[in-house]
C-alpha positions as a Python dict, from the first residue, in 0.01 Angstrom:
ca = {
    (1, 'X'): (0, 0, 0),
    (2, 'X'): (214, -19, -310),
    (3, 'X'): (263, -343, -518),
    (4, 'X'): (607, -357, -346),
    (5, 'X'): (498, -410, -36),
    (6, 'X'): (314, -676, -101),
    (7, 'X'): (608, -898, -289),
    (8, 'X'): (801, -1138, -43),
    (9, 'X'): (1167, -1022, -20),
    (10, 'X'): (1432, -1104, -231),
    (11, 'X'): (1161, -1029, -580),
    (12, 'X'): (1283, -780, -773),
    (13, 'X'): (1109, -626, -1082),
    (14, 'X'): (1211, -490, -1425),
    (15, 'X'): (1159, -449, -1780),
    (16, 'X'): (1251, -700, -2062),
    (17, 'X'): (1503, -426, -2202),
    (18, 'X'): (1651, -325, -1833),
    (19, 'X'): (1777, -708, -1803),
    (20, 'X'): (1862, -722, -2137),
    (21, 'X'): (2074, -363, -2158),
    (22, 'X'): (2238, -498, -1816),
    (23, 'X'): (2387, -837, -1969),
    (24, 'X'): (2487, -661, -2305),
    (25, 'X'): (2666, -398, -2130),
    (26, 'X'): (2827, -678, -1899),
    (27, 'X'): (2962, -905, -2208),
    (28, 'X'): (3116, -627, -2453),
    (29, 'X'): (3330, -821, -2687),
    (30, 'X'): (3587, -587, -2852),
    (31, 'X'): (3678, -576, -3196),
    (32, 'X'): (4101, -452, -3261),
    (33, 'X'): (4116, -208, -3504),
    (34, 'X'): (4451, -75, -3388),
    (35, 'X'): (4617, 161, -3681),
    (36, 'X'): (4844, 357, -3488),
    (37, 'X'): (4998, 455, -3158),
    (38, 'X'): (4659, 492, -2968),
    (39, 'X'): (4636, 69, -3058),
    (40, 'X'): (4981, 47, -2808),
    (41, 'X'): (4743, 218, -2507),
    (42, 'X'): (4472, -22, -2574),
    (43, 'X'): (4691, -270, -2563),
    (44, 'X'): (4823, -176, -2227),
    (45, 'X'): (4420, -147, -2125),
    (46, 'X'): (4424, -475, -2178),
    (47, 'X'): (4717, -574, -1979),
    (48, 'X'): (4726, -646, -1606),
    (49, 'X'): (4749, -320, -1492),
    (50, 'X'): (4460, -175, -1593),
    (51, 'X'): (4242, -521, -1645),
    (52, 'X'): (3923, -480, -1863),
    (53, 'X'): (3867, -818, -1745),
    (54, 'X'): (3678, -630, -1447),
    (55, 'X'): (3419, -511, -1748),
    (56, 'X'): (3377, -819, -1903),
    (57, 'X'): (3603, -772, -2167),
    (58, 'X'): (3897, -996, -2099),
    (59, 'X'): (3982, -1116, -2500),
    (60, 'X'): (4007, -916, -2785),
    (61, 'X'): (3850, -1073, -3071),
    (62, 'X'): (4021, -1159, -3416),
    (63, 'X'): (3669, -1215, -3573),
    (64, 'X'): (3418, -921, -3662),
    (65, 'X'): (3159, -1249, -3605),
    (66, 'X'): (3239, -1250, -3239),
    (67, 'X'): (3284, -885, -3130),
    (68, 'X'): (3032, -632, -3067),
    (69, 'X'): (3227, -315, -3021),
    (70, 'X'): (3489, -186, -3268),
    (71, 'X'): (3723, -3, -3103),
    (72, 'X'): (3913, 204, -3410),
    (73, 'X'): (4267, 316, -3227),
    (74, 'X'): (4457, 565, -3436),
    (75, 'X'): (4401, 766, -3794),
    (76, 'X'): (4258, 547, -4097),
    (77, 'X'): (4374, 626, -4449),
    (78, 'X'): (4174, 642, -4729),
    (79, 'X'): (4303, 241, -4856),
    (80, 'X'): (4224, 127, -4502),
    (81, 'X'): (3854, 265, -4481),
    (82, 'X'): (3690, 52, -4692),
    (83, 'X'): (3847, -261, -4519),
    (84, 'X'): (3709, -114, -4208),
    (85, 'X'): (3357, -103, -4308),
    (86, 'X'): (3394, -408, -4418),
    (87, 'X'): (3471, -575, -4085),
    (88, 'X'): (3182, -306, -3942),
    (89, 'X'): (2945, -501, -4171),
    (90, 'X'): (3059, -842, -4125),
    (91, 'X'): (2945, -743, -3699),
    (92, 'X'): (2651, -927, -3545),
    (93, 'X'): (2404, -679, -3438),
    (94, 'X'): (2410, -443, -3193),
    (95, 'X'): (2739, -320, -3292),
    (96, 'X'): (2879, -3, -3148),
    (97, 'X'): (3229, 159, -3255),
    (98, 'X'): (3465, 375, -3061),
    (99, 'X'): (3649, 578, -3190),
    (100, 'X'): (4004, 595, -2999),
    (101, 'X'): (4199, 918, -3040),
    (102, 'X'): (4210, 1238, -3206),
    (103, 'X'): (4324, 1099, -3543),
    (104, 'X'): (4046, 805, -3513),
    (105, 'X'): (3809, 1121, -3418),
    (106, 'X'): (3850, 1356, -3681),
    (107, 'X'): (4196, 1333, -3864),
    (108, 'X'): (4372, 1494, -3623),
    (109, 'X'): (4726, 1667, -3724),
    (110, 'X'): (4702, 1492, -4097),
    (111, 'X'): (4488, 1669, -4265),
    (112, 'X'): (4568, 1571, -4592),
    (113, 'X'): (4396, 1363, -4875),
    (114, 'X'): (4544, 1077, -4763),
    (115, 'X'): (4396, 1020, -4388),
    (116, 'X'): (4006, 1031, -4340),
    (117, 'X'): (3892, 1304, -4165),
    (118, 'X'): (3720, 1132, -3889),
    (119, 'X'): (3615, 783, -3907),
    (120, 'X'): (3257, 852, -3879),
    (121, 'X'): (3285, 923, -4206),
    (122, 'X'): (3302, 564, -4269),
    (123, 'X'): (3109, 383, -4001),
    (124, 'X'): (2871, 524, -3762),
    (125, 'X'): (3060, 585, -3447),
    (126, 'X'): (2874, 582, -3065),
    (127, 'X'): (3202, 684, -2814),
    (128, 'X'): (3465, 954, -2929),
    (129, 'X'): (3776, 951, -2689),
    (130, 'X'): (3992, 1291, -2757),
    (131, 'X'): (4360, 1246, -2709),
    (132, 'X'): (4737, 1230, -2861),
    (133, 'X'): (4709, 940, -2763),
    (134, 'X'): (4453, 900, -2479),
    (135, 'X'): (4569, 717, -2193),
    (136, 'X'): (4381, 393, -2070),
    (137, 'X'): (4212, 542, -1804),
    (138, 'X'): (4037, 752, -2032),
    (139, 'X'): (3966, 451, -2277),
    (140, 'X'): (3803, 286, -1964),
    (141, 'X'): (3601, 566, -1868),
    (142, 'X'): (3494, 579, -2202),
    (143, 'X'): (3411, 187, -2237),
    (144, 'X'): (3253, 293, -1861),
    (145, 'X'): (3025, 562, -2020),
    (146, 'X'): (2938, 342, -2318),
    (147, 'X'): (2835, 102, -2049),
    (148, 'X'): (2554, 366, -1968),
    (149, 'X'): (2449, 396, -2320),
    (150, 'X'): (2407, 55, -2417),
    (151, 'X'): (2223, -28, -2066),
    (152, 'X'): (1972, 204, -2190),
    (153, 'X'): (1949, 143, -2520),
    (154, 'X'): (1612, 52, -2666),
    (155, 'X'): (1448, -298, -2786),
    (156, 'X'): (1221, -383, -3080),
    (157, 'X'): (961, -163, -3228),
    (158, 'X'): (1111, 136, -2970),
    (159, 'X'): (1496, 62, -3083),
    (160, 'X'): (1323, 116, -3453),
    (161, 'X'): (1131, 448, -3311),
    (162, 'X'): (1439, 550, -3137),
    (163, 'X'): (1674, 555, -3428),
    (164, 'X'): (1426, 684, -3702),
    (165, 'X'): (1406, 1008, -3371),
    (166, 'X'): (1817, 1036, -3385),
    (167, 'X'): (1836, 1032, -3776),
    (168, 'X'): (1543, 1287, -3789),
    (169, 'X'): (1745, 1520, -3515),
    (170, 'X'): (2085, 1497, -3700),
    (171, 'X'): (1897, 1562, -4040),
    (172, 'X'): (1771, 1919, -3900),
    (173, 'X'): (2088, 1991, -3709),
    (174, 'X'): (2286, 2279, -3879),
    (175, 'X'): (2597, 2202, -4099),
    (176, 'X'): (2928, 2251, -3957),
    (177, 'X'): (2987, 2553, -4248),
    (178, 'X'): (2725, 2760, -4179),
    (179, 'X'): (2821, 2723, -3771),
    (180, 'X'): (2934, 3086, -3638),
    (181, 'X'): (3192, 3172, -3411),
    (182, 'X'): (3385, 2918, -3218),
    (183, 'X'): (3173, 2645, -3312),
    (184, 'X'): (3348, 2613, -3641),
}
């Protein structure tokens, strides 16, 4: 005789962070950060073929103060970064940034000293979405799979514990130059 059984139907029980993972993931509020041909795609993810309305995400906002997610859609040149940040900073917490596209990703074909290589040099990113420019079935899959991380994503004192565990992890992980074989 479990505690379930003895609940009248129609109770249902959770955590605190369960109900509050399932209405952030259900109200993402995008941030445009279109800089190149990946922003036309998004744009078309946006249209009424394709209809992120269905995930809560019908308006694009304008404001950094109103969005949550950053999607950056296309390669970012060195003038451009530190406006980026900026609007990263100027977010309401939680924030999380997706990073649209190969170039977005890690510089893609321009790898120059003009183009950042990879805008998580610049703002810490949660979604990378390979592509020349990915098509929006793959943006919603990733917005889909982001879903899944944010409706699991800590609260409080744990959300504190969690990070301080990720930062640890990526501190002892081994750097990309001294990576052998096809890792590198």
């Amino acid at each position: 005789m479990g505690l379930e059984e003895k609940l009248p139907s129609g109770v249902l029980l959770t955590t605190v962070e369960g109900v509050a993972g399932y209405f952030r993931k259900a109200s993402f509020w995008p941030a445009t950060f279109g800089l190149a041909c990946c922003a036309i795609e998004m744009m078309t993810t946006g249209g009424p073929k394709y209809d992120l309305g269905r995930f809560g995400m019908e308006v694009f906002r304008a404001s950094p103060r109103q969005a949550d997610l950053m999607i950056v859609a296309g390669r970012v040149s060195q003038k451009m970064a530190p406006v980026l940040r900026q609007i990263y900073d100027q977010m309401p917490e939680p924030k999380w940034v997706l990073a649209m596209g190969v170039c977005a990703s890690s510089g893609g074909m321009f790898n120059n000293y003009a183009i950042v290589q990879g805008v998580d040099h610049v703002v810490p990113v949660d979604m990378y979405l390979p592509g020349c420019p990915p098509r929006p079935e793959m943006l919603i899959d990733a917005i889909v799979k982001l879903h899944e991380q944010v409706q699991t994503t800590k609260l409080g004192a744990n959300r504190v514990a969690e990070i301080q565990e990720l930062e640890s992890n990526a501190l002892r992980a081994l750097p990309t130059s001294e990576m052998k074989g096809q890792l590198r």
